[in-house]
XYZ file of C-alpha atoms in Angstrom:
781
model
C 48.604 -120.777 2.803
C 50.315 -117.329 3.822
C 53.198 -116.557 5.795
C 53.668 -117.654 8.868
C 53.090 -114.835 12.387
C 55.873 -113.921 14.057
C 56.050 -114.344 17.557
C 57.449 -112.297 19.381
C 57.996 -114.930 22.100
C 59.728 -117.195 18.762
C 62.409 -114.649 19.654
C 63.642 -115.607 22.675
C 64.133 -119.628 21.335
C 65.946 -118.658 18.220
C 64.846 -121.827 16.668
C 65.458 -123.354 13.348
C 61.887 -123.201 12.348
C 61.470 -119.355 13.280
C 64.544 -118.389 11.097
C 62.609 -120.208 8.702
C 59.941 -117.808 8.624
C 62.228 -115.221 8.953
C 63.615 -115.807 5.574
C 60.677 -116.806 3.894
C 58.719 -113.084 5.266
C 62.481 -111.833 4.155
C 62.406 -113.398 0.838
C 58.226 -112.063 0.521
C 59.142 -109.034 0.501
C 62.377 -108.898 -1.698
C 59.785 -110.209 -3.769
C 57.689 -106.746 -3.674
C 60.660 -104.586 -4.200
C 61.760 -106.414 -7.226
C 58.338 -105.930 -8.040
C 57.882 -102.582 -7.395
C 61.318 -101.948 -8.689
C 59.893 -103.068 -12.196
C 56.494 -101.784 -12.194
C 58.477 -97.933 -11.475
C 60.596 -98.779 -14.900
C 56.939 -100.022 -16.692
C 55.360 -96.438 -15.421
C 58.397 -94.696 -16.395
C 58.536 -96.331 -19.970
C 54.940 -95.699 -20.185
C 55.415 -92.106 -19.259
C 57.900 -91.966 -21.695
C 55.844 -93.869 -24.647
C 53.136 -90.900 -23.906
C 55.077 -88.616 -24.314
C 55.698 -89.571 -27.888
C 52.495 -90.520 -28.741
C 51.677 -86.863 -27.818
C 54.234 -85.580 -29.869
C 53.404 -87.729 -33.262
C 49.384 -86.649 -32.365
C 50.739 -82.901 -32.039
C 52.782 -83.151 -35.272
C 50.101 -85.035 -37.055
C 47.294 -82.103 -36.457
C 50.499 -79.659 -37.262
C 50.400 -81.066 -40.622
C 46.127 -81.259 -40.610
C 46.235 -77.738 -39.645
C 48.915 -77.027 -42.055
C 47.125 -78.355 -44.846
C 44.270 -76.350 -47.692
C 42.451 -77.679 -50.080
C 42.755 -76.067 -53.738
C 39.481 -76.165 -55.595
C 38.054 -75.647 -59.151
C 36.821 -72.489 -60.546
C 36.173 -69.195 -58.504
C 34.174 -70.206 -55.552
C 33.325 -73.150 -53.354
C 29.949 -74.231 -52.056
C 29.108 -73.986 -48.689
C 29.819 -77.583 -47.800
C 33.507 -77.736 -49.463
C 34.077 -74.630 -46.829
C 32.924 -76.327 -44.359
C 34.699 -79.548 -45.546
C 37.921 -77.373 -46.329
C 37.883 -75.799 -42.717
C 37.341 -80.042 -41.095
C 40.686 -80.399 -40.949
C 41.634 -76.847 -38.540
C 38.796 -78.187 -36.491
C 40.099 -81.649 -36.524
C 43.640 -80.675 -35.782
C 41.602 -78.549 -33.136
C 40.319 -81.769 -31.707
C 43.822 -83.331 -31.504
C 45.170 -80.286 -29.634
C 42.551 -80.225 -27.269
C 43.179 -83.932 -26.623
C 46.470 -84.161 -26.094
C 47.017 -81.475 -23.670
C 44.906 -83.881 -21.655
C 46.786 -86.725 -22.145
C 50.107 -84.353 -21.733
C 47.705 -83.969 -18.069
C 47.446 -87.355 -17.415
C 51.708 -88.104 -18.017
C 52.073 -85.457 -15.410
C 49.632 -87.067 -13.065
C 51.432 -90.566 -13.794
C 54.818 -89.071 -12.047
C 53.267 -87.497 -9.248
C 50.380 -89.952 -8.018
C 52.603 -93.299 -9.254
C 56.178 -93.132 -10.020
C 56.751 -90.223 -6.721
C 54.575 -92.856 -4.438
C 56.078 -96.300 -5.448
C 59.535 -94.492 -4.807
C 59.502 -93.227 -1.389
C 57.459 -96.298 0.264
C 60.654 -98.327 -1.839
C 63.444 -96.336 -0.292
C 62.286 -95.489 2.676
C 59.702 -98.230 4.065
C 61.672 -101.413 2.388
C 64.432 -99.777 2.643
C 64.470 -99.387 5.971
C 63.643 -103.342 6.168
C 66.865 -103.862 4.950
C 69.129 -102.269 7.010
C 67.347 -103.750 9.821
C 68.585 -106.853 8.131
C 71.553 -106.133 7.988
C 71.599 -105.213 11.941
C 70.278 -108.150 12.776
C 72.499 -110.437 10.946
C 75.817 -108.361 12.146
C 74.086 -109.274 15.929
C 73.310 -112.549 15.245
C 76.552 -113.323 14.586
C 77.932 -111.432 17.498
C 75.963 -112.628 19.810
C 76.575 -117.023 19.066
C 80.583 -115.583 18.514
C 80.426 -114.089 21.340
C 78.623 -116.818 23.041
C 80.501 -119.662 21.559
C 83.865 -117.526 22.812
C 82.477 -117.628 25.874
C 80.992 -121.354 26.840
C 84.789 -121.960 25.998
C 86.976 -120.198 28.999
C 88.407 -122.617 31.806
C 86.662 -123.499 34.387
C 90.184 -122.323 36.566
C 89.895 -119.155 35.599
C 89.408 -116.497 39.026
C 85.456 -116.124 39.838
C 85.801 -112.420 39.588
C 86.701 -112.938 35.497
C 83.929 -115.713 35.376
C 81.129 -113.374 36.716
C 82.344 -110.437 34.317
C 82.506 -112.736 31.164
C 78.911 -113.936 32.522
C 77.298 -109.769 32.904
C 79.042 -109.525 29.558
C 77.582 -112.882 27.776
C 73.643 -111.518 29.203
C 74.051 -107.685 28.494
C 75.098 -109.455 24.531
C 71.834 -111.717 24.654
C 69.445 -108.591 26.416
C 70.766 -106.741 23.325
C 70.265 -109.035 20.617
C 66.947 -110.392 21.562
C 65.526 -106.299 22.084
C 67.182 -105.711 18.289
C 65.410 -109.195 17.169
C 61.551 -108.063 18.688
C 62.454 -104.493 16.570
C 62.907 -106.433 13.676
C 60.138 -108.819 13.959
C 58.085 -106.048 14.275
C 59.188 -104.491 11.301
C 58.409 -107.063 9.018
C 55.366 -108.062 10.259
C 54.851 -104.372 10.063
C 55.468 -103.931 6.299
C 53.502 -107.064 4.987
C 50.757 -105.155 6.120
C 51.817 -101.576 5.381
C 52.976 -102.719 1.476
C 49.444 -103.763 0.239
C 47.612 -99.668 0.881
C 51.334 -98.184 -0.219
C 51.695 -99.919 -3.564
C 47.441 -99.742 -4.225
C 46.813 -96.506 -3.173
C 49.053 -95.108 -6.136
C 48.019 -97.816 -8.679
C 44.307 -96.549 -7.605
C 45.454 -92.999 -8.548
C 46.999 -93.573 -11.374
C 43.358 -95.276 -13.284
C 41.534 -92.542 -11.545
C 43.721 -90.559 -13.618
C 43.645 -92.777 -16.800
C 39.406 -92.625 -16.343
C 39.864 -88.564 -15.825
C 41.860 -88.897 -19.446
C 38.875 -90.805 -21.516
C 36.315 -89.230 -19.246
C 37.782 -85.796 -21.103
C 37.887 -87.516 -24.283
C 34.503 -88.541 -24.138
C 33.781 -85.401 -23.133
C 35.372 -83.583 -26.501
C 33.532 -86.538 -28.249
C 30.729 -85.559 -27.266
C 30.655 -81.871 -27.674
C 32.648 -82.653 -31.487
C 29.166 -84.790 -32.358
C 27.786 -82.100 -33.423
C 29.580 -80.902 -35.771
C 30.684 -84.769 -36.673
C 27.216 -85.196 -37.813
C 26.830 -82.121 -39.814
C 30.103 -82.392 -41.791
C 28.964 -85.716 -42.473
C 26.096 -84.348 -44.336
C 28.890 -81.486 -45.646
C 30.587 -84.515 -47.109
C 27.709 -86.474 -48.164
C 26.011 -83.433 -50.179
C 29.308 -82.752 -52.127
C 29.444 -86.471 -52.607
C 26.043 -86.421 -54.404
C 27.254 -83.026 -56.323
C 30.804 -85.146 -57.478
C 28.317 -87.544 -58.763
C 26.048 -85.458 -60.950
C 29.390 -83.637 -62.047
C 31.215 -86.344 -63.050
C 28.615 -87.936 -65.130
C 28.318 -84.129 -67.238
C 32.263 -84.201 -67.548
C 32.279 -87.826 -69.257
C 29.480 -86.634 -71.247
C 31.219 -83.826 -72.498
C 34.108 -85.775 -72.606
C 32.294 -88.373 -74.984
C 31.176 -85.278 -77.030
C 34.795 -83.860 -77.701
C 36.723 -86.979 -78.559
C 33.295 -87.743 -80.775
C 33.441 -84.281 -82.830
C 36.400 -81.977 -80.866
C 35.608 -78.813 -83.629
C 32.035 -78.459 -83.233
C 32.625 -78.678 -79.607
C 35.819 -75.602 -79.369
C 35.256 -72.484 -77.427
C 34.674 -69.427 -78.020
C 37.067 -66.702 -77.385
C 39.283 -64.145 -78.800
C 40.405 -65.817 -81.266
C 40.128 -67.398 -84.487
C 41.846 -70.315 -84.478
C 44.801 -71.201 -82.337
C 46.952 -74.299 -81.942
C 50.182 -75.701 -82.099
C 52.627 -75.089 -85.951
C 55.839 -75.901 -86.801
C 57.686 -72.663 -87.679
C 60.967 -72.951 -90.715
C 63.792 -70.637 -89.150
C 66.330 -70.371 -91.634
C 70.035 -70.084 -90.662
C 73.588 -69.558 -92.415
C 74.005 -72.049 -95.673
C 76.719 -73.863 -93.788
C 73.900 -74.794 -91.364
C 70.659 -75.117 -93.343
C 67.320 -74.243 -91.777
C 65.055 -75.975 -88.964
C 61.429 -76.074 -87.579
C 61.056 -75.160 -84.311
C 56.967 -75.447 -83.068
C 55.149 -72.532 -81.797
C 51.938 -71.902 -80.292
C 50.504 -69.493 -83.227
C 47.071 -67.381 -82.225
C 44.941 -65.578 -85.061
C 42.036 -62.777 -85.090
C 40.400 -61.906 -88.036
C 39.181 -58.533 -86.994
C 42.668 -57.213 -86.338
C 44.530 -59.353 -88.213
C 47.412 -59.602 -85.591
C 49.264 -63.508 -85.277
C 50.453 -63.995 -82.821
C 53.368 -67.311 -82.179
C 55.119 -68.164 -78.701
C 58.138 -71.184 -79.124
C 56.823 -74.119 -76.568
C 58.225 -77.698 -76.669
C 57.128 -79.966 -74.276
C 59.684 -82.485 -74.098
C 62.412 -79.363 -72.505
C 60.283 -79.097 -69.429
C 57.733 -77.309 -71.353
C 59.780 -73.918 -71.172
C 57.495 -70.570 -72.804
C 60.039 -68.902 -75.192
C 59.717 -65.647 -76.574
C 56.712 -64.580 -78.651
C 56.825 -62.630 -82.005
C 53.396 -60.587 -83.030
C 53.140 -59.510 -86.776
C 50.153 -58.068 -89.098
C 49.176 -60.850 -91.874
C 48.880 -59.283 -94.978
C 48.404 -62.946 -96.995
C 48.348 -66.541 -96.889
C 49.323 -69.300 -99.482
C 49.547 -73.109 -100.025
C 52.890 -74.567 -100.330
C 53.157 -77.745 -102.781
C 54.820 -80.071 -102.034
C 57.043 -79.657 -105.044
C 58.148 -76.793 -103.352
C 59.507 -78.082 -100.508
C 60.136 -81.820 -98.769
C 56.961 -80.978 -96.906
C 53.712 -81.785 -96.757
C 50.718 -79.612 -94.512
C 52.450 -76.670 -95.655
C 51.688 -72.704 -97.075
C 53.348 -69.927 -96.374
C 52.843 -66.269 -94.528
C 53.799 -62.724 -95.142
C 53.414 -59.975 -92.815
C 53.722 -56.084 -92.912
C 56.153 -55.818 -90.267
C 58.006 -58.593 -90.199
C 61.613 -58.198 -92.002
C 61.940 -61.861 -92.688
C 58.755 -63.326 -94.963
C 57.752 -65.250 -95.766
C 57.327 -67.576 -93.118
C 56.635 -71.081 -93.799
C 54.237 -72.895 -91.161
C 53.358 -77.026 -91.640
C 50.426 -78.027 -89.712
C 49.705 -81.145 -88.496
C 47.361 -83.216 -90.887
C 45.486 -82.020 -94.387
C 42.596 -81.058 -92.266
C 44.783 -78.839 -90.145
C 45.999 -77.387 -92.212
C 42.324 -76.302 -94.636
C 41.675 -75.232 -91.018
C 44.188 -72.467 -91.051
C 43.974 -71.719 -94.802
C 40.472 -70.847 -94.296
C 40.500 -68.636 -90.982
C 43.724 -66.883 -92.523
C 42.212 -66.834 -96.167
C 44.356 -67.975 -97.797
C 44.245 -69.283 -101.082
C 42.589 -72.971 -101.999
C 40.820 -72.436 -98.653
C 37.676 -74.513 -98.311
C 34.764 -73.776 -96.674
C 34.625 -75.704 -93.358
C 33.277 -75.727 -90.198
C 35.035 -74.203 -87.609
C 33.357 -71.113 -87.209
C 29.755 -72.532 -87.981
C 27.181 -72.142 -84.828
C 26.338 -74.247 -82.702
C 22.782 -74.301 -83.753
C 20.780 -76.536 -80.695
C 18.792 -79.172 -82.247
C 14.865 -78.077 -81.242
C 12.919 -81.932 -80.526
C 9.569 -81.431 -80.301
C 9.173 -80.624 -76.397
C 7.773 -76.519 -76.282
C 7.214 -74.443 -73.851
C 3.232 -74.389 -74.428
C -0.408 -75.032 -73.849
C 0.958 -79.168 -73.544
C 4.283 -78.740 -72.009
C 2.332 -77.340 -68.869
C -0.032 -80.558 -69.794
C 2.874 -82.855 -69.493
C 3.929 -81.323 -66.912
C 0.494 -81.814 -64.806
C -0.437 -85.051 -65.519
C 3.043 -86.342 -64.784
C 3.294 -83.903 -60.738
C -0.203 -85.924 -60.767
C 0.620 -89.175 -61.366
C 3.522 -89.041 -59.275
C 1.901 -87.444 -56.222
C -1.236 -89.957 -56.451
C 0.704 -92.450 -56.621
C 4.585 -92.608 -55.682
C 5.089 -89.833 -53.854
C 6.957 -92.155 -50.549
C 8.375 -94.722 -53.677
C 12.402 -94.335 -52.156
C 14.848 -92.869 -54.597
C 11.685 -90.701 -56.572
C 13.409 -88.906 -59.495
C 16.838 -90.591 -58.662
C 15.862 -93.907 -59.789
C 15.583 -93.864 -63.492
C 13.173 -95.691 -66.374
C 13.943 -98.110 -69.046
C 14.748 -95.561 -71.668
C 12.160 -97.150 -74.559
C 9.417 -96.643 -72.385
C 10.046 -93.117 -71.600
C 10.909 -92.011 -75.294
C 7.791 -93.799 -75.923
C 5.756 -91.926 -73.036
C 7.236 -89.095 -73.600
C 5.850 -89.295 -77.569
C 2.856 -89.600 -76.210
C 1.926 -87.039 -74.177
C 4.043 -84.709 -76.601
C 1.190 -85.824 -79.269
C -2.109 -83.062 -78.995
C -4.055 -86.028 -80.326
C -2.113 -88.869 -77.995
C -2.158 -86.726 -74.493
C -5.748 -86.081 -73.268
C -5.835 -90.038 -73.936
C -3.035 -91.039 -71.810
C -4.079 -92.019 -68.625
C -1.036 -91.885 -65.761
C -2.684 -92.289 -62.192
C -4.780 -95.051 -62.963
C -3.355 -97.191 -65.472
C -0.821 -99.905 -64.606
C 1.464 -99.957 -68.171
C 3.197 -96.209 -67.093
C 5.410 -97.179 -63.636
C 5.884 -94.526 -61.555
C 9.931 -94.321 -62.859
C 8.971 -94.330 -65.998
C 6.964 -91.537 -65.797
C 9.381 -89.171 -64.122
C 11.500 -89.823 -66.536
C 9.597 -88.542 -68.805
C 9.000 -85.320 -67.232
C 12.896 -84.556 -66.584
C 13.289 -85.833 -69.951
C 10.615 -83.051 -71.272
C 12.374 -80.043 -69.088
C 15.394 -81.128 -70.614
C 14.724 -81.079 -73.903
C 13.547 -77.383 -73.398
C 14.853 -75.184 -76.825
C 16.520 -73.706 -73.841
C 16.370 -74.394 -69.774
C 13.820 -73.221 -67.701
C 15.218 -70.499 -65.469
C 16.541 -69.545 -69.298
C 20.327 -68.760 -70.746
C 20.480 -65.219 -70.009
C 19.932 -65.762 -66.661
C 22.153 -68.553 -66.446
C 25.410 -66.684 -64.698
C 22.979 -64.212 -62.844
C 21.512 -67.258 -61.114
C 25.220 -69.195 -60.122
C 26.479 -65.727 -58.217
C 24.824 -65.473 -55.532
C 24.761 -69.138 -54.942
C 29.142 -68.777 -54.526
C 28.874 -66.146 -52.032
C 27.005 -64.048 -49.442
C 24.895 -65.057 -45.999
C 21.948 -67.414 -46.440
C 19.467 -64.114 -47.028
C 21.436 -62.448 -48.995
C 21.094 -65.424 -51.712
C 17.749 -65.540 -50.952
C 16.901 -62.091 -51.197
C 18.569 -62.653 -55.175
C 17.558 -65.335 -55.734
C 13.824 -64.211 -55.528
C 14.947 -61.140 -56.946
C 16.063 -63.272 -60.185
C 12.673 -65.518 -60.330
C 10.626 -62.938 -61.052
C 12.897 -61.788 -63.806
C 12.043 -64.760 -65.753
C 10.305 -64.731 -68.662
C 6.175 -65.268 -67.379
C 5.470 -68.826 -68.640
C 9.030 -70.496 -67.193
C 8.067 -68.735 -64.109
C 4.822 -70.239 -63.622
C 6.216 -73.537 -64.659
C 8.419 -72.772 -62.593
C 6.498 -72.562 -59.902
C 4.152 -75.559 -60.635
C 7.434 -77.736 -60.396
C 8.579 -76.598 -57.454
C 5.891 -76.434 -55.719
C 5.762 -80.016 -55.746
C 9.197 -81.317 -55.502
C 9.008 -79.167 -52.119
C 5.936 -81.718 -51.477
C 8.328 -84.148 -52.371
C 10.495 -83.517 -49.972
C 8.264 -83.074 -47.197
C 7.892 -87.158 -47.403
C 11.247 -87.311 -47.610
C 11.859 -90.097 -44.371
C 10.198 -92.674 -46.770
C 11.416 -91.188 -50.359
C 15.121 -90.631 -48.632
C 15.090 -87.944 -51.547
C 16.343 -84.370 -49.133
C 16.119 -80.861 -50.629
C 19.803 -81.958 -51.247
C 18.655 -84.933 -53.446
C 16.115 -82.454 -54.914
C 18.881 -80.657 -55.576
C 21.212 -82.633 -57.498
C 18.884 -84.342 -59.543
C 16.558 -81.401 -60.719
C 20.019 -78.363 -61.224
C 21.381 -79.797 -64.322
C 17.654 -80.305 -65.435
C 16.336 -76.251 -64.803
C 20.057 -75.271 -65.879
C 22.574 -75.057 -67.966
C 24.769 -72.964 -69.774
C 24.896 -71.988 -73.404
C 28.060 -73.023 -74.044
C 29.587 -76.746 -72.583
C 33.037 -76.500 -70.862
C 34.590 -77.800 -67.704
C 34.228 -75.095 -66.159
C 30.565 -74.865 -66.652
C 30.470 -78.257 -65.486
C 32.525 -77.160 -62.113
C 29.407 -74.983 -61.504
C 26.867 -77.353 -61.125
C 26.999 -77.577 -57.743
C 26.242 -74.007 -57.518
C 23.226 -74.425 -59.686
C 22.173 -77.411 -57.521
C 22.071 -75.193 -54.614
C 20.180 -72.428 -55.908
C 17.580 -75.510 -56.471
C 17.132 -76.661 -52.584
C 17.043 -72.194 -51.950
C 13.583 -72.619 -54.648
C 12.663 -75.773 -52.826
C 13.639 -74.505 -49.314
C 11.640 -71.018 -50.282
C 9.095 -71.436 -52.801
C 5.784 -69.792 -50.758
C 8.427 -66.400 -49.989
C 9.537 -66.355 -53.505
C 6.661 -67.432 -55.758
C 3.766 -65.744 -53.582
C 5.718 -62.594 -52.190
C 7.449 -59.905 -55.081
C 11.362 -59.714 -54.305
C 12.023 -55.974 -52.278
C 11.547 -52.910 -54.719
C 15.115 -51.728 -53.492
C 16.615 -54.898 -54.104
C 19.787 -54.000 -56.049
C 19.325 -54.516 -60.062
C 22.675 -54.673 -60.403
C 22.370 -57.896 -59.206
C 22.904 -59.092 -63.247
C 26.212 -59.802 -61.075
C 29.426 -60.012 -62.736
C 31.428 -60.637 -60.121
C 33.067 -57.503 -59.029
C 34.553 -56.222 -55.638
C 32.270 -54.367 -53.723
C 32.931 -50.678 -52.464
C 35.131 -50.478 -49.762
C 33.930 -49.098 -46.940
C 34.972 -45.460 -46.520
C 37.507 -44.491 -43.118
C 37.799 -41.390 -41.437
C 41.092 -40.298 -39.771
C 40.718 -40.662 -35.750
C 43.749 -38.606 -35.531
C 41.864 -35.398 -35.036
C 41.050 -34.413 -31.385
C 37.678 -34.602 -31.922
C 34.605 -36.722 -32.486
C 33.194 -37.368 -35.722
C 29.296 -35.338 -35.150
C 27.526 -37.994 -37.585
C 25.147 -39.996 -35.879
C 25.450 -43.873 -35.446
C 21.842 -45.240 -35.416
C 22.224 -48.581 -33.002
C 18.977 -50.034 -34.924
C 18.781 -53.516 -33.155
C 19.585 -51.255 -30.217
C 16.131 -49.578 -30.517
C 14.357 -52.375 -28.021
C 12.556 -51.331 -25.310
C 15.382 -51.517 -22.552
C 13.646 -53.688 -19.801
C 12.568 -56.314 -22.016
C 16.598 -56.188 -23.395
C 17.076 -57.053 -19.397
C 15.233 -59.920 -19.107
C 16.354 -61.555 -22.939
C 12.874 -61.226 -24.261
C 12.022 -61.342 -28.112
C 12.746 -58.502 -30.027
C 9.832 -56.300 -31.226
C 8.055 -57.571 -34.836
C 9.732 -54.549 -36.431
C 13.596 -54.564 -35.512
C 15.857 -55.953 -38.191
C 17.548 -58.755 -37.184
C 19.326 -59.348 -40.254
C 23.200 -59.930 -40.211
C 25.425 -57.831 -41.786
C 25.765 -59.296 -44.589
C 22.202 -58.843 -45.838
C 22.161 -55.777 -44.764
C 24.953 -54.376 -46.532
C 23.333 -56.783 -49.760
C 20.887 -54.339 -50.030
C 20.899 -50.667 -51.609
C 21.887 -48.087 -49.628
C 18.308 -45.972 -48.827
C 17.173 -49.517 -47.960
C 19.181 -50.097 -45.043
C 20.829 -46.953 -43.948
C 18.550 -43.992 -43.631
C 19.499 -40.794 -44.574
C 18.405 -38.687 -41.487
C 19.011 -40.282 -38.118
C 15.487 -41.828 -36.339
C 14.130 -39.916 -33.428
C 15.182 -40.698 -29.847
C 12.215 -42.005 -27.436
C 12.285 -43.210 -25.003
C 12.677 -46.975 -25.428
C 15.225 -46.484 -28.473
C 19.075 -45.485 -28.211
C 20.554 -42.954 -30.711
C 24.331 -43.228 -29.875
C 27.190 -41.166 -31.429
C 29.900 -43.111 -32.736
C 32.401 -41.714 -30.200
C 29.833 -43.203 -27.477
C 29.893 -46.969 -28.877
C 32.902 -48.600 -27.273
C 31.800 -46.759 -23.995
C 28.164 -48.182 -23.905
C 28.660 -51.304 -24.508
C 31.375 -51.216 -21.926
C 28.784 -49.815 -19.412
C 25.923 -51.917 -20.292
C 27.139 -55.921 -20.712
C 24.520 -57.981 -19.954
C 22.652 -55.619 -23.560
C 25.942 -56.540 -25.352
C 25.706 -59.881 -25.283
C 21.910 -60.468 -26.108
C 21.873 -62.518 -29.268
C 19.241 -59.187 -29.870
C 20.860 -56.932 -30.515
C 23.457 -56.093 -33.424
C 24.574 -53.399 -34.823
C 24.620 -51.423 -38.334
C 26.965 -47.533 -38.897
C 25.036 -45.142 -41.054
C 27.561 -43.078 -42.684
C 26.453 -39.943 -43.915
C 25.629 -39.078 -47.851
C 28.551 -37.117 -48.148
C 32.200 -38.687 -48.779
C 34.630 -37.399 -45.592
C 36.762 -34.601 -47.598
C 39.869 -36.645 -45.023
C 40.146 -40.272 -45.601
C 44.013 -40.649 -45.253
C 44.075 -41.975 -41.731
C 46.379 -45.119 -40.218
C 43.373 -46.548 -37.861
C 43.998 -48.311 -34.685
C 43.955 -52.292 -34.451
C 41.781 -52.504 -31.432
C 38.937 -55.288 -31.720
C 35.418 -54.381 -31.864
C 32.976 -55.511 -28.478
C 30.120 -55.116 -29.894
C 27.908 -58.761 -30.551
C 26.950 -58.190 -34.317
C 26.580 -61.633 -36.423
C 28.185 -61.740 -40.213
C 26.762 -64.989 -40.343
C 23.379 -63.354 -40.207
C 22.413 -66.195 -38.002
C 20.875 -65.519 -34.831
C 23.735 -66.826 -32.166
C 25.118 -64.002 -29.450
C 27.972 -62.350 -31.024
C 30.954 -65.129 -29.171
C 30.503 -67.377 -31.572
C 31.282 -64.861 -34.527
C 34.913 -63.253 -32.964
C 38.100 -65.200 -33.583
C 36.699 -66.942 -36.227
C 38.121 -67.729 -39.684
C 36.773 -66.402 -42.674
C 37.875 -66.609 -46.755
C 38.403 -63.784 -49.298
C 35.545 -63.871 -51.719
C 37.015 -60.759 -53.708
C 40.758 -59.180 -53.936
C 41.202 -55.643 -52.080
C 44.623 -54.010 -52.891
C 45.365 -51.645 -49.481
C 45.191 -48.247 -49.900
C 46.631 -47.653 -46.103
C 49.747 -49.343 -44.409
C 47.328 -50.718 -41.788
C 44.746 -52.847 -44.698
C 45.872 -56.128 -46.039
C 46.462 -56.763 -49.598
C 44.996 -60.456 -50.302
C 43.544 -62.478 -53.798
C 40.227 -64.273 -53.872
C 40.195 -67.419 -51.429
C 42.599 -66.089 -49.537
C 42.167 -66.666 -45.944
C 42.118 -64.938 -42.498
C 42.611 -65.385 -39.350
C 41.510 -65.000 -35.567
C 39.216 -62.720 -37.607
C 37.103 -59.191 -34.763
C 34.569 -56.646 -36.060
C 36.920 -53.458 -35.903
C 35.963 -49.935 -34.402
C 35.971 -48.739 -38.057
C 32.794 -49.423 -39.450
C 31.880 -52.005 -42.540
C 35.789 -53.325 -41.544
C 37.404 -56.485 -40.154
C 40.583 -57.241 -37.909
C 42.116 -60.803 -39.111
C 45.642 -61.947 -39.637
C 47.008 -62.784 -43.019
C 50.572 -64.625 -43.590
C 50.947 -63.644 -39.784
C 50.446 -59.941 -40.415
C 48.055 -58.122 -38.390
C 45.873 -55.782 -40.000
C 42.349 -54.203 -41.729
C 39.800 -56.291 -44.445
C 36.918 -54.983 -45.787
C 33.838 -56.951 -44.077
C 32.133 -57.163 -47.560
C 35.505 -59.063 -49.014
C 35.063 -61.990 -46.971
C 33.216 -65.145 -46.132
C 32.701 -66.370 -42.581
C 34.190 -69.994 -42.401
């Protein structure tokens, strides 16, 4: 049962039970006051904890943002670039989340703390003051009454009447105060319900808003998260393939290290102990040196190095070798020694000690020393050719295996990833390679050969060819476009290179890739996506002539090349490459030409025309956001810049008509400002043409201002807003020629990258400094 109501009529009786009911109401208000006090304390602790959590989250976000992964080699795959950028994306997500948390902390103060404090001070505090008055008047009233009743009846009548009047007035005042106090008690009992709960409701509304904002952030982040999961899985798959190749190479080197020695400019190199002679009292000492010798030039280099002293490199010594002889143990109390003489060295001969007798023999042979024995140090690594050849039998093997797979197992899960039993694979391959038994071997209808045995035999045949299907000669050229450039430029480059393959290689590659495209079309059942097929067939179709760890690190790019072949099979094998595609794409990784820049200090505009090719649209169509005409280029600036100058830029501007816009360079920004709806259209891009003559004056200090045009540097059809204020990574090194330009090395990451007014240049921030960057030196992340 709840509190009993306080009747106003009971104020005049002021019975003991009435006083009990008042004390019950007072106790309930004291309990409410304590509850609100504790709630305020907990609320403030919650705010402090929220701020501490927010600070910790922000610190965590800063740690994510500041860390950058390093990579092995000279380039990364697109998946690896996305993984590198993911930490920055995570940091931004946490930053946005913490902004919402700060809003929540502020709302707790405004919606919970302050209203409850106000209610406690103004309402409960007022009741406390009323209680003090009520208790004081109670004491005063009953003290005065007792004093009045103790008056002597012998007092004069006027005195008694005066005393009776004062008692009556005092009683009326007490009753009025009692009525007010009872009214206040009951009022506050009813008021506290909504005065306390309403702020709590507002607090929870703030929490709901915060979680809803978090849900919206997570919802927006979901697309990126799914794409990142694919990037991670692709990178993991490539890692597994790379790891197996590295382990295989490691085992080969462990068994015969000399046969797998890397080819370099030195005939021989390694550690030797060199005798350093000292004055007689001190004798001689032996110091370890790293020695290198080139037989062509007779140049011998030795550098002191001691691993145990922290790996400090000493000053090197270079001299011309004239003679080398073996030292017998009867002339020196050490084993494995030999002497060398130098033409330009004052102290000769120099005595050196190898690590073993075999090591000494290797050095003696390389140095043309006396008693040198022939060995296989510089023997050519001739690959033992199997019986697999790129001939009529080979094409028959491939077609029979493909036909069997597509007939019997196109939907088998893990097709080409699940390997067959080695003995069965070798037996099948032996039957297929033999011309007598090849035609008799039925793969489509025979239950003797499992699908996994057939797929493994086909892969083994391709690996057993004397040269990989995509050849040693073109291996490096295929790898380079996979490391950089836009998706379109990669396809164009590989399209061009495929048609440089020998005819038989290209024909067999066409048959195989067409089949792999068919396998990928059934990926929902066989789980073999294009990426998975790239992991399987990258090492099969491509391999470097020299097996090294650096070459194996490029295995992931071999996978990308195979992915591009599968995804663009029809274009690559059914059409001829662009005749204007640059032949120098044999692609040693050399930086492209830096675009020329002219001075804007001159008071007049450059009169060279600027052709805005993708503005050559019907103006009515632009306003209506209709699709671009078929003859309108839609490629990115990266893809345009990857073409030959004659193909990308016309030597003379096109003739203007009513539907085409030809602007001069000085008018471009003005036109963009006056036509915002057209510049925001995803159809609109711009290309800056340059005169065939180089400007006579190239010295300038360009103004660093963002170019407003929405050109996509990533080759996508998205509006420009999606590529402004982005991050980019340098794919070539560059030395600045002007103070307004940035110098950088490969791998440098630029922040807040925007298009510049300068043709072919971007603006970005590197290490806190903002400057100009050649556009074709970077790739957007």
